[in-house]
Coordinates of C-alpha atoms and ligand atoms in Angstrom, one line a residue:
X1 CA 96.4 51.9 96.7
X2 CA 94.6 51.5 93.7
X3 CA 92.9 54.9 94.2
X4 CA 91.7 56.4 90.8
X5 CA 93.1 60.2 90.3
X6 CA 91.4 60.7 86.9
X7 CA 89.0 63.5 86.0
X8 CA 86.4 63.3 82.9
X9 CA 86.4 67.1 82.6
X10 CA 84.8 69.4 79.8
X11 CA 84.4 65.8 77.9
X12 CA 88.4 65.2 78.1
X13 CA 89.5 62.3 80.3
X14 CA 92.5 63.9 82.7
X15 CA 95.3 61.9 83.6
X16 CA 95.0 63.4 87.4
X17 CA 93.2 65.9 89.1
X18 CA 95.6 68.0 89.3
X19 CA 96.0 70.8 87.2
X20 CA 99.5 73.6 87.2
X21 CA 97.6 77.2 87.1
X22 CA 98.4 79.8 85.2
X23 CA 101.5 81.3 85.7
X24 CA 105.5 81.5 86.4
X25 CA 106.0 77.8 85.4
X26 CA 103.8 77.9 82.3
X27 CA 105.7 80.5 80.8
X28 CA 106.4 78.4 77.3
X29 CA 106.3 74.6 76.3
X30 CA 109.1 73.9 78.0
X31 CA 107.6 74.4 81.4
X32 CA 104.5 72.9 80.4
X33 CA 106.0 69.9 79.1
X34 CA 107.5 69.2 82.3
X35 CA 104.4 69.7 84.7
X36 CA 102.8 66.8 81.8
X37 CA 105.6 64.5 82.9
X38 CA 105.8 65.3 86.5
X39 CA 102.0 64.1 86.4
X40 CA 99.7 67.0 85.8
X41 CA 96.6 66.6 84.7
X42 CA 96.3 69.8 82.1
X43 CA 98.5 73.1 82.3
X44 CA 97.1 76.3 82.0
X45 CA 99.4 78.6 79.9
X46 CA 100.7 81.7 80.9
X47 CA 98.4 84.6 80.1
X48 CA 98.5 85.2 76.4
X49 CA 98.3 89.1 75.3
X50 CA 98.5 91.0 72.3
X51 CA 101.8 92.2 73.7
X52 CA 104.5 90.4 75.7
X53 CA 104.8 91.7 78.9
X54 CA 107.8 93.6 80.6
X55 CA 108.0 92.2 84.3
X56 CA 109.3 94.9 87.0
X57 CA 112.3 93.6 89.5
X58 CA 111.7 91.7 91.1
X59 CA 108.3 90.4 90.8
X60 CA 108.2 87.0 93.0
X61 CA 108.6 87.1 96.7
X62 CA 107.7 84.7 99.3
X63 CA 106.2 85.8 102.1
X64 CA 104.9 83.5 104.6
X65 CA 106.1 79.9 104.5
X66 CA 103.3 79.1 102.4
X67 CA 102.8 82.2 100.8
X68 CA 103.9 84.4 98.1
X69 CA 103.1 87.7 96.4
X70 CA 104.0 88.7 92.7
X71 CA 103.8 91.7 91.0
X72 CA 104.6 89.1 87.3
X73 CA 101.9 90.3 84.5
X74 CA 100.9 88.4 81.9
X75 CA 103.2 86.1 79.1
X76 CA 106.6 87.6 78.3
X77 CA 106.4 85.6 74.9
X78 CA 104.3 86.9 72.3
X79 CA 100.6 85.9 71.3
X80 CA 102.2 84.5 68.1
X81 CA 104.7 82.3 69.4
X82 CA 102.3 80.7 71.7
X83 CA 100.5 80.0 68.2
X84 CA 103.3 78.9 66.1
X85 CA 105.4 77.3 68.2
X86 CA 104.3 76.9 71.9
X87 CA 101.3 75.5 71.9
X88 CA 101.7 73.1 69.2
X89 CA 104.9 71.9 70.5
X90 CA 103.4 70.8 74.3
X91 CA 100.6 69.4 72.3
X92 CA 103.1 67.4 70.7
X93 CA 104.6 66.4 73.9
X94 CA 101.1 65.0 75.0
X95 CA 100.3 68.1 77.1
X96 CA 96.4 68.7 77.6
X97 CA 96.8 72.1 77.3
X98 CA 94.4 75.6 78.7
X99 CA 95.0 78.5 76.7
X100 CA 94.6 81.5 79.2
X101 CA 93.8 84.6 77.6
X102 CA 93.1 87.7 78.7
X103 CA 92.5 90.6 80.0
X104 CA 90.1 92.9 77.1
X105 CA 87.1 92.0 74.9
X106 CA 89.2 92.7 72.1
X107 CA 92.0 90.5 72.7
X108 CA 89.8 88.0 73.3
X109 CA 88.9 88.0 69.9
X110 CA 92.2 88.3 68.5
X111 CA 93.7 85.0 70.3
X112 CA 90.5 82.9 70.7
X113 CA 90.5 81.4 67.1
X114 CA 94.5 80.8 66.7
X115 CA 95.1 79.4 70.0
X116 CA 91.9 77.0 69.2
X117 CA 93.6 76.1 66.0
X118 CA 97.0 75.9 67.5
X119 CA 95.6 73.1 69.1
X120 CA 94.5 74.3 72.8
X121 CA 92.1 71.8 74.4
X122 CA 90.3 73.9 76.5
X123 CA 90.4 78.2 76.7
X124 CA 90.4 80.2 80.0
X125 CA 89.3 83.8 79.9
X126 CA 91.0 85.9 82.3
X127 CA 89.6 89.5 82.8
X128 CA 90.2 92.4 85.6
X129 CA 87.3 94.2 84.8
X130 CA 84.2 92.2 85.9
X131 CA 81.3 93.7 84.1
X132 CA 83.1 92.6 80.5
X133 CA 82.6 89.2 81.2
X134 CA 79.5 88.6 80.2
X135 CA 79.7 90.1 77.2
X136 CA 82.5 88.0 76.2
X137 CA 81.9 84.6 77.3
X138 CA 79.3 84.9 74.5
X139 CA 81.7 86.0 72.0
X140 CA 84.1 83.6 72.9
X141 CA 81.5 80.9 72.8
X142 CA 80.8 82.4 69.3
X143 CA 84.2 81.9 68.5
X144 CA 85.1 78.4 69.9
X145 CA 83.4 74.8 69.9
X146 CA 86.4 73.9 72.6
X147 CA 85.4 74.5 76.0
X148 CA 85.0 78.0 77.7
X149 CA 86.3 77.9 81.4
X150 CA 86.1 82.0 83.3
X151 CA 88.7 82.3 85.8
X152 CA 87.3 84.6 88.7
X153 CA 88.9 87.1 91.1
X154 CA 88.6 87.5 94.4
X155 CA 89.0 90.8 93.6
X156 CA 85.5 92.3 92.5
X157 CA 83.0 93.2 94.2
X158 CA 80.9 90.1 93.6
X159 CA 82.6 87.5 92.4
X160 CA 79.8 85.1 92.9
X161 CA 77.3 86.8 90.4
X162 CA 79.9 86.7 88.4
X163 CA 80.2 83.6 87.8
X164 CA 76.7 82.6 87.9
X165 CA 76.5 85.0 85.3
X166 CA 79.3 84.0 83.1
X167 CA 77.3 80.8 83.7
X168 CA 74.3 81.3 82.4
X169 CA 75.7 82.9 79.5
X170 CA 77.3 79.5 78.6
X171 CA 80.2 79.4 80.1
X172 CA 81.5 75.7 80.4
X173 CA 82.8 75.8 83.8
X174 CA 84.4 78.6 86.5
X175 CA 88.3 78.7 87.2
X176 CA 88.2 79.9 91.1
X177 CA 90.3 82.0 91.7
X178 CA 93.1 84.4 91.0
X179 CA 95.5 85.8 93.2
X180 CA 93.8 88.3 95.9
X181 CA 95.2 92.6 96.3
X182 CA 96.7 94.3 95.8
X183 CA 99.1 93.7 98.8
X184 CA 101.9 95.4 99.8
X185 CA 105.2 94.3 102.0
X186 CA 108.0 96.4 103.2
X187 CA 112.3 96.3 104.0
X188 CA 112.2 97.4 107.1
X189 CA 116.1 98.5 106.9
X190 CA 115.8 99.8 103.6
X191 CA 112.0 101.2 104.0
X192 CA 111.2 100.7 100.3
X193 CA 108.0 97.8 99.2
X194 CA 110.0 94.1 98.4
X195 CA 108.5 94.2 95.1
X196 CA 109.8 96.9 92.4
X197 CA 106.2 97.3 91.0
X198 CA 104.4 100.9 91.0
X199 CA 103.6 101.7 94.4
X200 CA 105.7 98.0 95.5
X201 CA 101.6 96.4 95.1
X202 CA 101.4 92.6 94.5
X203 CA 98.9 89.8 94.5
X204 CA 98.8 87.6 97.5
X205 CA 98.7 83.6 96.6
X206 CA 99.5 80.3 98.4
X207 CA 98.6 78.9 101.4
X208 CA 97.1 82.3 103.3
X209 CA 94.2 82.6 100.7
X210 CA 92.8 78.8 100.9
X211 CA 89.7 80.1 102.9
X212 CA 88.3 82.6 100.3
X213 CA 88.8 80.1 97.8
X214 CA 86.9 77.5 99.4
X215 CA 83.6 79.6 100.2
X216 CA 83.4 80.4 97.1
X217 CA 84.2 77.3 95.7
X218 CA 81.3 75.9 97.8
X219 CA 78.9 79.0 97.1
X220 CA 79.2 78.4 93.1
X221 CA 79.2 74.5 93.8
X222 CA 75.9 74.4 96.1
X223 CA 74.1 76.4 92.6
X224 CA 75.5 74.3 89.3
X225 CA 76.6 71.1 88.5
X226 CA 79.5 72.5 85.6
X227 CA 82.9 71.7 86.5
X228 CA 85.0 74.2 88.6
X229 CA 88.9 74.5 89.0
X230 CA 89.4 74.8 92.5
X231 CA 92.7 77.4 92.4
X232 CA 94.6 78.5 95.0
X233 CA 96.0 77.8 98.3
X234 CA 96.8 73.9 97.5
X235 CA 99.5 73.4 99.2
X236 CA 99.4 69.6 100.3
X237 CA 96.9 66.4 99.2
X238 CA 95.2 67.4 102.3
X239 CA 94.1 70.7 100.7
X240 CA 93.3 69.6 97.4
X241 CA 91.2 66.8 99.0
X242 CA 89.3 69.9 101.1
X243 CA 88.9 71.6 97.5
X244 CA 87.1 68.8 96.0
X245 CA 85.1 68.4 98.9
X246 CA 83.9 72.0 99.1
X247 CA 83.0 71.4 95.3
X248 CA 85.7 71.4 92.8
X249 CA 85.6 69.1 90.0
X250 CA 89.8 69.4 89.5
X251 CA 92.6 71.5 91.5
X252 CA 94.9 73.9 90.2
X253 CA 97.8 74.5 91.7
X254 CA 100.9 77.0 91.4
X255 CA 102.2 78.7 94.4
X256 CA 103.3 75.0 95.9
X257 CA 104.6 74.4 93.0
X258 CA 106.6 76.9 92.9
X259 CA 108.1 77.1 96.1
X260 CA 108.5 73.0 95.9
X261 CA 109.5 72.5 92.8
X262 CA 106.9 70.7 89.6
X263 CA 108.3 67.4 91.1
X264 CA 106.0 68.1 93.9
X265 CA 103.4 67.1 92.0
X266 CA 103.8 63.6 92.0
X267 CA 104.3 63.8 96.3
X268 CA 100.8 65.5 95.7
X269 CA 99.6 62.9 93.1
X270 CA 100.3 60.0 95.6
X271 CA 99.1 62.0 98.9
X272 CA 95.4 62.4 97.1
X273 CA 95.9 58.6 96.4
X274 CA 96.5 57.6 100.3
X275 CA 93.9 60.3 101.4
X276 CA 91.3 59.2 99.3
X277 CA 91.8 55.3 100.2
X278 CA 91.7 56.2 104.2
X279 CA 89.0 58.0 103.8
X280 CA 86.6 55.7 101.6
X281 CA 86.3 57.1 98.2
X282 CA 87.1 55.0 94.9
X283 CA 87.4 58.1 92.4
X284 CA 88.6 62.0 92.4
X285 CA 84.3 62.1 91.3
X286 CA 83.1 60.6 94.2
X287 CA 84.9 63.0 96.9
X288 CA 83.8 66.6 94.8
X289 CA 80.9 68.0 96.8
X290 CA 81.5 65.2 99.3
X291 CA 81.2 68.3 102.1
X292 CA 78.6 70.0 100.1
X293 CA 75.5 68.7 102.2
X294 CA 77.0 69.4 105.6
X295 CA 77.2 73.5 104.8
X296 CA 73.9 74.5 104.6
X297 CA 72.4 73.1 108.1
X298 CA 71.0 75.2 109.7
X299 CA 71.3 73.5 112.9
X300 CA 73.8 75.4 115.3
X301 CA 75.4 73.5 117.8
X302 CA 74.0 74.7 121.5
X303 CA 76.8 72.1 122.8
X304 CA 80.8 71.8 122.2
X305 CA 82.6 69.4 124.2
X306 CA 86.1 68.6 124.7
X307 CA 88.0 65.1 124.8
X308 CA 91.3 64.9 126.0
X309 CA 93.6 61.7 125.6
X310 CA 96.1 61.9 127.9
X311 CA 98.5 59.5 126.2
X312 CA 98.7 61.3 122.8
X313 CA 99.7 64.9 125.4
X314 CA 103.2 65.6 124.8
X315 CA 102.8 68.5 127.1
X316 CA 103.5 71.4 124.7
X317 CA 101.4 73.7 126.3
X318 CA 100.3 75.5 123.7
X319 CA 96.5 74.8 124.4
X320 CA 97.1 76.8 127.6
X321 CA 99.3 79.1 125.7
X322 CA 96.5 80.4 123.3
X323 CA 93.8 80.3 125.6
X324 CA 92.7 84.0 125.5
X325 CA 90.2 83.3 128.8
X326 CA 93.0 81.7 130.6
X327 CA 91.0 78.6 131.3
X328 CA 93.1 75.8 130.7
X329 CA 95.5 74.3 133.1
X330 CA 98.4 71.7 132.3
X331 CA 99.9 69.7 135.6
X332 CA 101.5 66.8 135.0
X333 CA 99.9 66.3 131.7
X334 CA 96.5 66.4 133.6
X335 CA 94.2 68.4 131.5
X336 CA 92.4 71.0 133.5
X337 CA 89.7 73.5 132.5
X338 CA 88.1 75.9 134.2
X339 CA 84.3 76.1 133.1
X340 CA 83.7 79.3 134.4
X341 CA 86.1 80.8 132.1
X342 CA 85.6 78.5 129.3
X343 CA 83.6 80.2 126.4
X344 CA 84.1 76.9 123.9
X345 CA 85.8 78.9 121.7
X346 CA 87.8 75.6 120.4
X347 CA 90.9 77.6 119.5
X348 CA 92.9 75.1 121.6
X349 CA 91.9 71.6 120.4
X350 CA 92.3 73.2 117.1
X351 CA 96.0 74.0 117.6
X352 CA 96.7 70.9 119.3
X353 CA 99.8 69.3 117.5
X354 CA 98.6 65.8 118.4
X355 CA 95.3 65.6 118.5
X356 CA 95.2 64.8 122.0
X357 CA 92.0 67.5 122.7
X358 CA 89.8 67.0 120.3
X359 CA 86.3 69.7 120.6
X360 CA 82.9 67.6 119.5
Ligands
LIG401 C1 104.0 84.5 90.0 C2 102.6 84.3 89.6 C3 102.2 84.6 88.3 C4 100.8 84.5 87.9 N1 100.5 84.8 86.7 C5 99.2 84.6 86.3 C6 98.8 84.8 84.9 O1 99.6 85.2 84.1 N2 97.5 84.6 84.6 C7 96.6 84.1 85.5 O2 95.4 84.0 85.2 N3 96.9 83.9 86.8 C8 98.2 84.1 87.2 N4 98.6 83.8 88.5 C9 97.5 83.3 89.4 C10 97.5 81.8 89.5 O3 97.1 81.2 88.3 C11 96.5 81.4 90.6 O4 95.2 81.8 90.3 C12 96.9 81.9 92.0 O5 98.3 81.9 92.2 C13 96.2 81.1 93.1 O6 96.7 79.8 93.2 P1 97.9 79.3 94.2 O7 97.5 79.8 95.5 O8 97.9 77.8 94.0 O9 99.1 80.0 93.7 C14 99.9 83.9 88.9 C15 100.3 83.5 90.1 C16 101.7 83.7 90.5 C17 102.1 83.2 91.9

C-alpha cells in the first residue's frame, strides 16, 4: 500500500490530496492546525471580510444523513487578526494555508496584499455576484505573485463561463463549488424554518450535491489543463476518487468533515490509498481525468443487459420493490423478469446492495 497521496499543485508539493474547504472548522489557527495534523493537504480559511460576521441561531443543521444546510456567513474573526495572528501562527504550525476572501472588488483589494504577506500560500476569491469576477481576478493577479484559485457557485446562472472566464483572465486554477440555494427546511410541530436566518434560507452541502459538482468539474476539466479543487459532496475515498476522475487535480472537503469529525480525514487519507491500489493507479496524478475520455462518446448504447449471480442474492427484494414497471420477480432467489415490461431502466441493478444484478 505504497499508494502515493501527494499533489504538486499551483507549484507547491501537498502532503495529500485532500484539502478541508472553507468553512466552520477553519474558523482560526486553531482549527487549521488540527486538519494539518489530521493529514490535510492545505486548509482553506474561513472567509475573510472587512467585518467579522454576526452568525444567526442557529446556522448548522443536518439534514439528510449526508447532508447539511447552513445559514454561517463569512469569518467571525476580523480581517486583521487573520493577518496578525492567524495566519502566521498555522503557518508556523506547518499549515499550507488558502486565504479565502471575499465577497466585493473592494475587499479584495483591501485583504489581498496582507494576507499575502501574512504568509498565505495560495488566495481563493469568493464572490456572490458573478459578473465581478472578471474584473477582479485581474486585480488580484495585479496584486499577488501567489497563486489565484476562483471558487465557483452553483448558484449563477452560468457557472461554467464563469470560470472559463476567470480563466482566461489568469486565474490559476477554479475552486468547484460552493454550497447550492437557497434552501429552506421546516418544524413541522412548531411550523417555523430550522434555521433562524431571514426567511429560515440556507445553503445545501454534503453528500445530496455530489452530482452538480461533478458535471461541472468535468465540463471545466474537458476545456483546461489548470488545477481544479473538486468541492463538495466528498463524503467517502470512493467520492473523492470519482472527483479526480471527473477531473479534479485535489479534493476539498467540509461537510464530512464535519459531521465525522477532522479525524476522518486520515479514514479518508487511507481509503484513497486502498482505492487507488485496487484499482491500478501509482499517484493522486495519474487517476485526475482518468474518466474524462469515456464522457464525451457519442455512442449510445442500443443494448443493456442484466447479469444476475444467484449466490451473491440475499433476497432483499428491493430490486422488485423499486421496479416502477413491475417486471421483476423474486422466487426462491430465482431472478425473473418479465421482458415485456422491462424498459432497461437499470434502477434495480443500481440499488442492488450486493451486486448480485449487475446491468452491462
Ligand atoms: C457551515 C458551512 C460554512 C461555510 N462557510 C463558507 C465560507 O465562509 N466561505 C466559503 O467560500 N465557503 C463556505 N462554505 C462552503 C464550503 O467551502 C463548500 O464549498 C461546500 O460546503 C461544499 O463542500 P462539502 O459538500 O464538502 O461541504 C461553508 C460550508 C458550510 C457547511
Amino acid at each position: 500500500m505504497s499508494k502515493d497521496l501527494t499533489v504538486n499543485i499551483f507549484g507547491l508539493r501537498l502532503k495529500s490530496t485532500l484539502i478541508l474547504g472553507s468553512g466552520p472548522l477553519s474558523y482560526g489557527a486553531e482549527g487549521m492546525i488540527r486538519a494539518h495534523q489530521a493529514g490535510a493537504g492545505a486548509v482553506a480559511t474561513k472567509t475573510i471580510r472587512n467585518k467579522a460576521a454576526c452568525n444567526p441561531y442557529p446556522h448548522i443543521i443536518k439534514s439528510t444523513a449526508s447532508s447539511l444546510i447552513n445559514a454561517e456567513k463569512w469569518s467571525d474573526i476580523s480581517g486583521v487578526r487573520w493577518v496578525k495572528e492567524e495566519i502566521p501562527k498555522a503557518k508556523e504550525a506547518g499549515v499550507v494555508v488558502i486565504a479565502s476572501i471575499g465577497h466585493t472588488p473592494e475587499e479584495v483589494e483591501n485583504w489581498i496584499k496582507p494576507v499575502d504577506e501574512a504568509g498565505a500560500d495560495m488566495i481563493e476569491l469568493v464572490f456572490y455576484r458573478e459578473e465581478a469576477i472578471v474584473s477582479m481576478t485581474l486585480r488580484a493577479k495585479d496584486s499577488t505573485d501567489k497563486p489565484v484559485i476562483v471558487k465557483i457557485s452553483p448558484n449563477w446562472v452560468d457557472p461554467l463561463q464563469t470560470a472559463l472566464e476567470a480563466l482566461e483572465h489568469g486565474a490559476d486554477g477554479i475552486t468547484a463549488m460552493d454550497s447550492v440555494g437557497p434552501v429552506l427546511r421546516i418544524d413541522i410541530r412548531t411550523k417555523k424554518p430550522l434555521l433562524g436566518s431571514e426567511k429560515g434560507y440556507g445553503w445545501l452541502t454534503g453528500g445530496a450535491i455530489k452530482p452538480i459538482v461533478l458535471r461541472y468539474i468535468a465540463e471545466i476539466a474537458s476545456r483546461t489543463d489548470r488545477p481544479i479543487i473538486g468541492l463538495g459532496g466528498v463524503m467517502t475515498a470512493s467520492d473523492a476518487v470519482e472527483m479526480l476522475m471527473a477531473g479534479a487535480s485535489a479534493v476539498g472537503v467540509c461537510s464530512a468533515l464535519i459531521l465525522k469529525g477532522v479525524e476522518y480525514l486520515s479514514r479518508l487519507n487511507h481509503g484513497i490509498k486502498k482505492l487507488l491500489a485496487e484499482l491500478n493507479y501509482a499517484t493522486i496524478a495519474s487517476v485526475s481525468g482518468a474518466a474524462l475520455p469515456y464522457l464525451y462518446n457519442e455512442e449510445i448504447l442500443d443494448k443493456f443487459e442484466f447479469y444476475f449471480e444467484e449466490s451473491l442474492c440475499t433476497a432483499c427484494n428491493i430490486c422488485v420493490q423499486v421496479c416502477p414497471y413491475q417486471a421483476r420477480k423474486l422466487e426462491n432467489k430465482k431472478m425473473q423478469l418479465d421482458e415485456d415490461k422491462c424498459r432497461y431502466c437499470g434502477l434495480c441493478a443500481s440499488i442492488c446492495p450486493t451486486a448480485a444484478l449487475k446491468g452491462v
